PDB file of N, CA and C in Angstrom:
ATOM      1  N   VAL A   1       1.093  -1.336   0.145  1.00 77.00           N
ATOM      2  CA  VAL A   1       0.002  -0.418  -0.289  1.00 77.00           C
ATOM      3  C   VAL A   1       1.105   1.522   0.010  1.00 77.00           C
ATOM      4  N   ALA A   2       0.708   2.085  -0.826  1.00 81.00           N
ATOM      5  CA  ALA A   2       2.037   3.186  -1.127  1.00 81.00           C
ATOM      6  C   ALA A   2       1.167   4.198  -0.020  1.00 81.00           C
ATOM      7  N   LEU A   3       2.223   4.794   0.564  1.00 77.00           N
ATOM      8  CA  LEU A   3       1.866   5.898   1.581  1.00 77.00           C
ATOM      9  C   LEU A   3       2.192   7.300   1.100  1.00 77.00           C
ATOM     10  N   PRO A   4       1.741   8.006  -0.047  1.00 77.00           N
ATOM     11  CA  PRO A   4       2.075   9.198  -0.353  1.00 77.00           C
ATOM     12  C   PRO A   4       1.888  10.158   0.531  1.00 77.00           C
ATOM     13  N   VAL A   5       2.272  10.767   1.638  1.00 85.00           N
ATOM     14  CA  VAL A   5       2.157  11.966   2.426  1.00 85.00           C
ATOM     15  C   VAL A   5       2.607  13.062   2.109  1.00 85.00           C
ATOM     16  N   ARG A   6       2.498  13.921   2.574  1.00 86.00           N
ATOM     17  CA  ARG A   6       2.643  15.670   2.200  1.00 86.00           C
ATOM     18  C   ARG A   6       2.733  16.485   3.730  1.00 86.00           C
ATOM     19  N   ALA A   7       3.538  17.391   4.100  1.00 89.00           N
ATOM     20  CA  ALA A   7       3.335  18.317   4.513  1.00 89.00           C
ATOM     21  C   ALA A   7       4.053  19.360   4.190  1.00 89.00           C
ATOM     22  N   SER A   8       4.106  20.689   5.160  1.00 89.00           N
ATOM     23  CA  SER A   8       4.280  22.233   4.321  1.00 89.00           C
ATOM     24  C   SER A   8       4.732  22.747   5.716  1.00 89.00           C
ATOM     25  N   ASP A   9       5.699  23.526   5.625  1.00 91.00           N
ATOM     26  CA  ASP A   9       6.271  24.831   6.600  1.00 91.00           C
ATOM     27  C   ASP A   9       5.839  26.039   6.269  1.00 91.00           C
ATOM     28  N   PRO A  10       5.378  26.728   7.234  1.00 91.00           N
ATOM     29  CA  PRO A  10       4.811  27.826   6.471  1.00 91.00           C
ATOM     30  C   PRO A  10       6.097  29.068   6.918  1.00 91.00           C
ATOM     31  N   GLU A  11       7.278  28.322   7.389  1.00 92.00           N
ATOM     32  CA  GLU A  11       8.215  29.447   7.090  1.00 92.00           C
ATOM     33  C   GLU A  11       9.185  28.957   5.868  1.00 92.00           C
ATOM     34  N   GLY A  12       8.784  27.479   5.078  1.00 92.00           N
ATOM     35  CA  GLY A  12       9.677  27.462   4.208  1.00 92.00           C
ATOM     36  C   GLY A  12      10.758  26.498   4.691  1.00 92.00           C
ATOM     37  N   ALA A  13      10.785  26.098   6.251  1.00 94.00           N
ATOM     38  CA  ALA A  13      11.776  24.950   6.661  1.00 94.00           C
ATOM     39  C   ALA A  13      11.511  23.759   5.588  1.00 94.00           C
ATOM     40  N   ARG A  14      12.717  22.990   5.732  1.00 93.00           N
ATOM     41  CA  ARG A  14      12.264  21.352   4.934  1.00 93.00           C
ATOM     42  C   ARG A  14      11.543  20.357   5.658  1.00 93.00           C
ATOM     43  N   ILE A  15      10.703  19.882   5.520  1.00 94.00           N
ATOM     44  CA  ILE A  15      10.196  19.013   6.336  1.00 94.00           C
ATOM     45  C   ILE A  15      11.255  17.253   6.208  1.00 94.00           C
ATOM     46  N   VAL A  16      11.281  16.910   7.434  1.00 94.00           N
ATOM     47  CA  VAL A  16      11.516  15.906   7.553  1.00 94.00           C
ATOM     48  C   VAL A  16      10.953  14.435   8.058  1.00 94.00           C
ATOM     49  N   TRP A  17      10.699  13.581   7.741  1.00 94.00           N
ATOM     50  CA  TRP A  17       9.832  12.111   7.630  1.00 94.00           C
ATOM     51  C   TRP A  17      10.335  11.060   8.375  1.00 94.00           C
ATOM     52  N   SER A  18       9.756  10.549   9.523  1.00 94.00           N
ATOM     53  CA  SER A  18      10.486   9.268  10.409  1.00 94.00           C
ATOM     54  C   SER A  18       8.958   8.737  10.762  1.00 94.00           C
ATOM     55  N   VAL A  19       9.090   7.719  11.068  1.00 94.00           N
ATOM     56  CA  VAL A  19       8.017   7.162  11.672  1.00 94.00           C
ATOM     57  C   VAL A  19       8.582   6.819  13.017  1.00 94.00           C
ATOM     58  N   ALA A  20       7.628   7.239  13.912  1.00 95.00           N
ATOM     59  CA  ALA A  20       7.158   7.559  15.399  1.00 95.00           C
ATOM     60  C   ALA A  20       7.160   5.873  16.132  1.00 95.00           C
ATOM     61  N   VAL A  21       5.896   5.149  15.548  1.00 96.00           N
ATOM     62  CA  VAL A  21       5.251   4.347  15.899  1.00 96.00           C
ATOM     63  C   VAL A  21       5.402   3.384  14.806  1.00 96.00           C
ATOM     64  N   ALA A  22       6.279   1.884  14.826  1.00 94.00           N
ATOM     65  CA  ALA A  22       6.399   1.276  13.879  1.00 94.00           C
ATOM     66  C   ALA A  22       4.822   0.572  13.665  1.00 94.00           C
ATOM     67  N   PRO A  23       4.919  -0.036  12.343  1.00 94.00           N
ATOM     68  CA  PRO A  23       3.710  -1.086  11.952  1.00 94.00           C
ATOM     69  C   PRO A  23       3.366  -2.241  13.133  1.00 94.00           C
ATOM     70  N   SER A  24       2.012  -2.161  13.527  1.00 93.00           N
ATOM     71  CA  SER A  24       1.822  -3.665  14.100  1.00 93.00           C
ATOM     72  C   SER A  24       2.125  -4.606  13.541  1.00 93.00           C
ATOM     73  N   ALA A  25       2.202  -4.780  12.331  1.00 93.00           N
ATOM     74  CA  ALA A  25       2.401  -6.002  11.889  1.00 93.00           C
ATOM     75  C   ALA A  25       3.205  -5.493  10.246  1.00 93.00           C
ATOM     76  N   GLY A  26       3.504  -6.415   9.541  1.00 92.00           N
ATOM     77  CA  GLY A  26       4.198  -6.084   8.171  1.00 92.00           C
ATOM     78  C   GLY A  26       5.389  -5.125   8.508  1.00 92.00           C
ATOM     79  N   SER A  27       5.816  -4.202   7.455  1.00 92.00           N
ATOM     80  CA  SER A  27       6.797  -3.435   7.269  1.00 92.00           C
ATOM     81  C   SER A  27       6.596  -2.371   6.585  1.00 92.00           C
ATOM     82  N   LEU A  28       7.654  -1.365   6.682  1.00 92.00           N
ATOM     83  CA  LEU A  28       7.403   0.054   5.646  1.00 92.00           C
ATOM     84  C   LEU A  28       9.018  -0.378   5.154  1.00 92.00           C
ATOM     85  N   VAL A  29       8.616  -0.028   3.518  1.00 91.00           N
ATOM     86  CA  VAL A  29       9.795   0.006   3.087  1.00 91.00           C
ATOM     87  C   VAL A  29       9.425   1.023   1.991  1.00 91.00           C
ATOM     88  N   GLY A  30      11.265   1.507   1.515  1.00 89.00           N
ATOM     89  CA  GLY A  30      10.834   2.980   1.215  1.00 89.00           C
ATOM     90  C   GLY A  30      11.409   3.648   1.937  1.00 89.00           C
ATOM     91  N   THR A  31      11.447   5.202   1.298  1.00 88.00           N
ATOM     92  CA  THR A  31      11.683   6.411   1.734  1.00 88.00           C
ATOM     93  C   THR A  31      10.857   7.401   2.155  1.00 88.00           C
ATOM     94  N   LEU A  32      10.432   7.300   3.185  1.00 87.00           N
ATOM     95  CA  LEU A  32       9.484   8.661   3.441  1.00 87.00           C
ATOM     96  C   LEU A  32       9.681   9.735   2.777  1.00 87.00           C
ATOM     97  N   PRO A  33       8.720  10.749   2.330  1.00 84.00           N
ATOM     98  CA  PRO A  33       7.241  10.402   2.131  1.00 84.00           C
ATOM     99  C   PRO A  33       6.791   9.592   0.928  1.00 84.00           C
ATOM    100  N   GLN A  34       7.139   8.763   0.475  1.00 85.00           N
ATOM    101  CA  GLN A  34       7.181   7.944  -0.663  1.00 85.00           C
ATOM    102  C   GLN A  34       7.149   6.595  -0.230  1.00 85.00           C
ATOM    103  N   ALA A  35       6.892   6.157   0.575  1.00 87.00           N
ATOM    104  CA  ALA A  35       7.304   4.610   1.199  1.00 87.00           C
ATOM    105  C   ALA A  35       5.752   3.951   0.953  1.00 87.00           C
ATOM    106  N   ALA A  36       5.843   2.355   1.370  1.00 89.00           N
ATOM    107  CA  ALA A  36       5.315   1.917   1.069  1.00 89.00           C
ATOM    108  C   ALA A  36       4.890   0.768   2.474  1.00 89.00           C
ATOM    109  N   TRP A  37       3.260   0.454   2.668  1.00 89.00           N
ATOM    110  CA  TRP A  37       3.605  -0.528   3.853  1.00 89.00           C
ATOM    111  C   TRP A  37       3.521  -2.192   2.824  1.00 89.00           C
ATOM    112  N   VAL A  38       3.871  -3.166   3.321  1.00 89.00           N
ATOM    113  CA  VAL A  38       4.030  -4.559   2.905  1.00 89.00           C
ATOM    114  C   VAL A  38       3.634  -5.409   3.835  1.00 89.00           C
ATOM    115  N   PRO A  39       2.156  -6.289   3.786  1.00 87.00           N
ATOM    116  CA  PRO A  39       2.080  -7.072   5.317  1.00 87.00           C
ATOM    117  C   PRO A  39       2.912  -8.132   5.299  1.00 87.00           C
ATOM    118  N   PRO A  40       2.907  -8.317   6.152  1.00 87.00           N
ATOM    119  CA  PRO A  40       3.755  -9.765   6.820  1.00 87.00           C
ATOM    120  C   PRO A  40       3.424 -10.846   5.972  1.00 87.00           C
ATOM    121  N   SER A  41       2.220 -11.100   5.358  1.00 86.00           N
ATOM    122  CA  SER A  41       2.108 -12.123   4.478  1.00 86.00           C
ATOM    123  C   SER A  41       0.882 -12.016   3.116  1.00 86.00           C
ATOM    124  N   ALA A  42       0.874 -12.972   2.315  1.00 81.00           N
ATOM    125  CA  ALA A  42      -0.348 -12.624   1.284  1.00 81.00           C
ATOM    126  C   ALA A  42      -1.241 -12.554   2.024  1.00 81.00           C
ATOM    127  N   ALA A  43      -1.191 -14.000   2.762  1.00 83.00           N
ATOM    128  CA  ALA A  43      -2.520 -14.514   3.475  1.00 83.00           C
ATOM    129  C   ALA A  43      -3.275 -13.298   4.380  1.00 83.00           C
ATOM    130  N   PHE A  44      -1.957 -12.500   4.747  1.00 86.00           N
ATOM    131  CA  PHE A  44      -2.675 -11.668   6.227  1.00 86.00           C
ATOM    132  C   PHE A  44      -3.869 -10.662   5.895  1.00 86.00           C
ATOM    133  N   THR A  45      -4.665 -10.674   7.204  1.00 87.00           N
ATOM    134  CA  THR A  45      -6.127 -10.173   6.919  1.00 87.00           C
ATOM    135  C   THR A  45      -5.993  -9.301   8.700  1.00 87.00           C
ATOM    136  N   GLY A  46      -6.715  -8.117   8.790  1.00 88.00           N
ATOM    137  CA  GLY A  46      -6.636  -7.426   9.885  1.00 88.00           C
ATOM    138  C   GLY A  46      -6.368  -5.967   9.720  1.00 88.00           C
ATOM    139  N   GLN A  47      -6.288  -5.503  11.069  1.00 90.00           N
ATOM    140  CA  GLN A  47      -6.001  -3.618  11.087  1.00 90.00           C
ATOM    141  C   GLN A  47      -4.512  -3.828  11.102  1.00 90.00           C
ATOM    142  N   VAL A  48      -3.663  -2.714  10.885  1.00 93.00           N
ATOM    143  CA  VAL A  48      -2.793  -2.410  10.928  1.00 93.00           C
ATOM    144  C   VAL A  48      -2.268  -0.945  11.195  1.00 93.00           C
ATOM    145  N   ARG A  49      -1.505  -0.447  12.121  1.00 94.00           N
ATOM    146  CA  ARG A  49      -1.625   0.889  12.982  1.00 94.00           C
ATOM    147  C   ARG A  49      -0.322   1.302  12.870  1.00 94.00           C
ATOM    148  N   PHE A  50       0.218   2.372  12.667  1.00 94.00           N
ATOM    149  CA  PHE A  50       1.572   2.789  12.805  1.00 94.00           C
ATOM    150  C   PHE A  50       1.155   4.609  12.761  1.00 94.00           C
ATOM    151  N   THR A  51       2.591   5.672  13.138  1.00 95.00           N
ATOM    152  CA  THR A  51       2.314   6.858  13.144  1.00 95.00           C
ATOM    153  C   THR A  51       3.532   7.304  12.453  1.00 95.00           C
ATOM    154  N   LEU A  52       3.172   8.031  11.630  1.00 94.00           N
ATOM    155  CA  LEU A  52       4.337   8.960  10.781  1.00 94.00           C
ATOM    156  C   LEU A  52       4.476  10.363  11.483  1.00 94.00           C
ATOM    157  N   ARG A  53       5.667  10.814  11.193  1.00 95.00           N
ATOM    158  CA  ARG A  53       6.268  12.197  11.756  1.00 95.00           C
ATOM    159  C   ARG A  53       6.671  12.953  11.136  1.00 95.00           C
ATOM    160  N   ALA A  54       6.523  14.015  10.997  1.00 95.00           N
ATOM    161  CA  ALA A  54       7.047  15.342  10.014  1.00 95.00           C
ATOM    162  C   ALA A  54       7.381  16.164  10.998  1.00 95.00           C
ATOM    163  N   SER A  55       8.683  16.712  10.544  1.00 95.00           N
ATOM    164  CA  SER A  55       9.237  17.724  11.704  1.00 95.00           C
ATOM    165  C   SER A  55       9.991  19.021  10.488  1.00 95.00           C
ATOM    166  N   ASP A  56       9.880  19.982  11.203  1.00 95.00           N
ATOM    167  CA  ASP A  56      11.322  20.850  10.592  1.00 95.00           C
ATOM    168  C   ASP A  56      12.256  21.614  11.273  1.00 95.00           C
ATOM    169  N   GLY A  57      12.436  20.337  12.192  1.00 93.00           N
ATOM    170  CA  GLY A  57      13.521  20.648  13.203  1.00 93.00           C
ATOM    171  C   GLY A  57      13.171  21.458  14.699  1.00 93.00           C
ATOM    172  N   VAL A  58      12.360  22.159  14.256  1.00 94.00           N
ATOM    173  CA  VAL A  58      11.994  22.742  15.752  1.00 94.00           C
ATOM    174  C   VAL A  58      10.404  21.850  16.213  1.00 94.00           C
ATOM    175  N   LEU A  59       9.426  21.961  15.600  1.00 94.00           N
ATOM    176  CA  LEU A  59       8.039  21.888  15.876  1.00 94.00           C
ATOM    177  C   LEU A  59       7.831  20.214  15.131  1.00 94.00           C
ATOM    178  N   SER A  60       7.209  19.155  15.744  1.00 94.00           N
ATOM    179  CA  SER A  60       6.590  18.174  14.607  1.00 94.00           C
ATOM    180  C   SER A  60       5.144  17.833  15.038  1.00 94.00           C
ATOM    181  N   SER A  61       4.650  17.070  14.179  1.00 93.00           N
ATOM    182  CA  SER A  61       3.179  16.780  14.227  1.00 93.00           C
ATOM    183  C   SER A  61       3.149  15.255  13.488  1.00 93.00           C
ATOM    184  N   ASP A  62       2.788  14.553  14.157  1.00 95.00           N
ATOM    185  CA  ASP A  62       2.193  12.884  13.757  1.00 95.00           C
ATOM    186  C   ASP A  62       0.861  12.870  13.075  1.00 95.00           C
ATOM    187  N   LEU A  63       1.273  11.709  12.513  1.00 92.00           N
ATOM    188  CA  LEU A  63      -0.034  11.550  11.713  1.00 92.00           C
ATOM    189  C   LEU A  63      -0.232   9.644  11.830  1.00 92.00           C
ATOM    190  N   PRO A  64      -1.316   9.487  13.056  1.00 93.00           N
ATOM    191  CA  PRO A  64      -1.678   8.088  12.797  1.00 93.00           C
ATOM    192  C   PRO A  64      -2.337   7.283  11.629  1.00 93.00           C
ATOM    193  N   VAL A  65      -1.750   6.329  11.158  1.00 91.00           N
ATOM    194  CA  VAL A  65      -2.227   5.607  10.072  1.00 91.00           C
ATOM    195  C   VAL A  65      -3.107   4.416  10.240  1.00 91.00           C
ATOM    196  N   ARG A  66      -4.043   4.114   9.759  1.00 91.00           N
ATOM    197  CA  ARG A  66      -4.702   2.940  10.168  1.00 91.00           C
ATOM    198  C   ARG A  66      -4.833   2.156   8.504  1.00 91.00           C
ATOM    199  N   ILE A  67      -4.575   0.666   8.374  1.00 88.00           N
ATOM    200  CA  ILE A  67      -4.649   0.200   7.114  1.00 88.00           C
ATOM    201  C   ILE A  67      -5.759  -1.132   7.404  1.00 88.00           C
ATOM    202  N   THR A  68      -6.642  -1.153   7.059  1.00 87.00           N
ATOM    203  CA  THR A  68      -7.339  -2.612   7.258  1.00 87.00           C
ATOM    204  C   THR A  68      -7.578  -3.297   5.847  1.00 87.00           C
ATOM    205  N   VAL A  69      -7.326  -4.444   6.338  1.00 85.00           N
ATOM    206  CA  VAL A  69      -6.588  -5.321   5.154  1.00 85.00           C
ATOM    207  C   VAL A  69      -8.104  -6.427   5.479  1.00 85.00           C
ATOM    208  N   GLY A  70      -8.722  -6.822   4.246  1.00 80.00           N
ATOM    209  CA  GLY A  70      -9.615  -7.519   4.452  1.00 80.00           C
ATOM    210  C   GLY A  70     -10.088  -8.353   2.914  1.00 80.00           C
ATOM    211  N   ALA A  71     -11.077  -9.070   2.506  1.00 64.00           N
ATOM    212  CA  ALA A  71     -11.325  -9.975   1.132  1.00 64.00           C
ATOM    213  C   ALA A  71     -10.828  -9.022   0.180  1.00 64.00           C
ATOM    214  N   GLY A  72     -11.190  -7.364   0.101  1.00 63.00           N
ATOM    215  CA  GLY A  72     -10.832  -6.512  -0.992  1.00 63.00           C
ATOM    216  C   GLY A  72      -9.620  -6.235  -1.054  1.00 63.00           C
ATOM    217  N   LEU A  73      -9.380  -4.877  -1.414  1.00 57.00           N
ATOM    218  CA  LEU A  73      -7.888  -3.999  -1.680  1.00 57.00           C
ATOM    219  C   LEU A  73      -7.868  -3.442   0.214  1.00 57.00           C
ATOM    220  N   PRO A  74      -6.710  -3.446   0.209  1.00 52.00           N
ATOM    221  CA  PRO A  74      -6.484  -2.501   1.789  1.00 52.00           C
ATOM    222  C   PRO A  74      -7.191  -1.164   1.641  1.00 52.00           C
ATOM    223  N   ALA A  75      -7.689  -0.647   2.426  1.00 54.00           N
ATOM    224  CA  ALA A  75      -7.992   0.542   2.747  1.00 54.00           C
ATOM    225  C   ALA A  75      -7.189   1.475   3.376  1.00 54.00           C
ATOM    226  N   LEU A  76      -6.839   2.882   3.176  1.00 53.00           N
ATOM    227  CA  LEU A  76      -5.894   3.468   4.263  1.00 53.00           C
ATOM    228  C   LEU A  76      -6.564   4.693   4.651  1.00 53.00           C
ATOM    229  N   SER A  77      -7.039   4.701   5.536  1.00 54.00           N
ATOM    230  CA  SER A  77      -7.733   6.083   6.429  1.00 54.00           C
ATOM    231  C   SER A  77      -6.507   6.614   7.339  1.00 54.00           C
ATOM    232  N   ALA A  78      -6.670   7.702   7.503  1.00 52.00           N
ATOM    233  CA  ALA A  78      -6.348   8.766   8.737  1.00 52.00           C
ATOM    234  C   ALA A  78      -7.071   9.787   9.168  1.00 52.00           C
ATOM    235  N   PRO A  79      -7.237  10.292  10.339  1.00 51.00           N
ATOM    236  CA  PRO A  79      -8.241  10.903  11.015  1.00 51.00           C
ATOM    237  C   PRO A  79      -8.388  12.093  10.238  1.00 51.00           C
ATOM    238  N   ALA A  80      -9.240  12.733  10.156  1.00 43.00           N
ATOM    239  CA  ALA A  80      -9.695  14.038   9.613  1.00 43.00           C
ATOM    240  C   ALA A  80      -9.144  15.168  10.332  1.00 43.00           C
TER     241      ALA A  80
END
């Protein structure tokens, strides 16, 4: 599941992404902000939660992510 995330800084500072809380199952591959979540197996079903963090070096914001994998395609959701 691709995780294209975006953030901006009002003063124009560079944003650095990190993983604040690792996935509860599976793994993240690639480099944020263009990373992807990979399930632990092809037969995996259930929910995965993790938290991404954007920082400008002074302030940071966390983005909780929840992916639910069922019979269909995975669905990515984040709080509004």
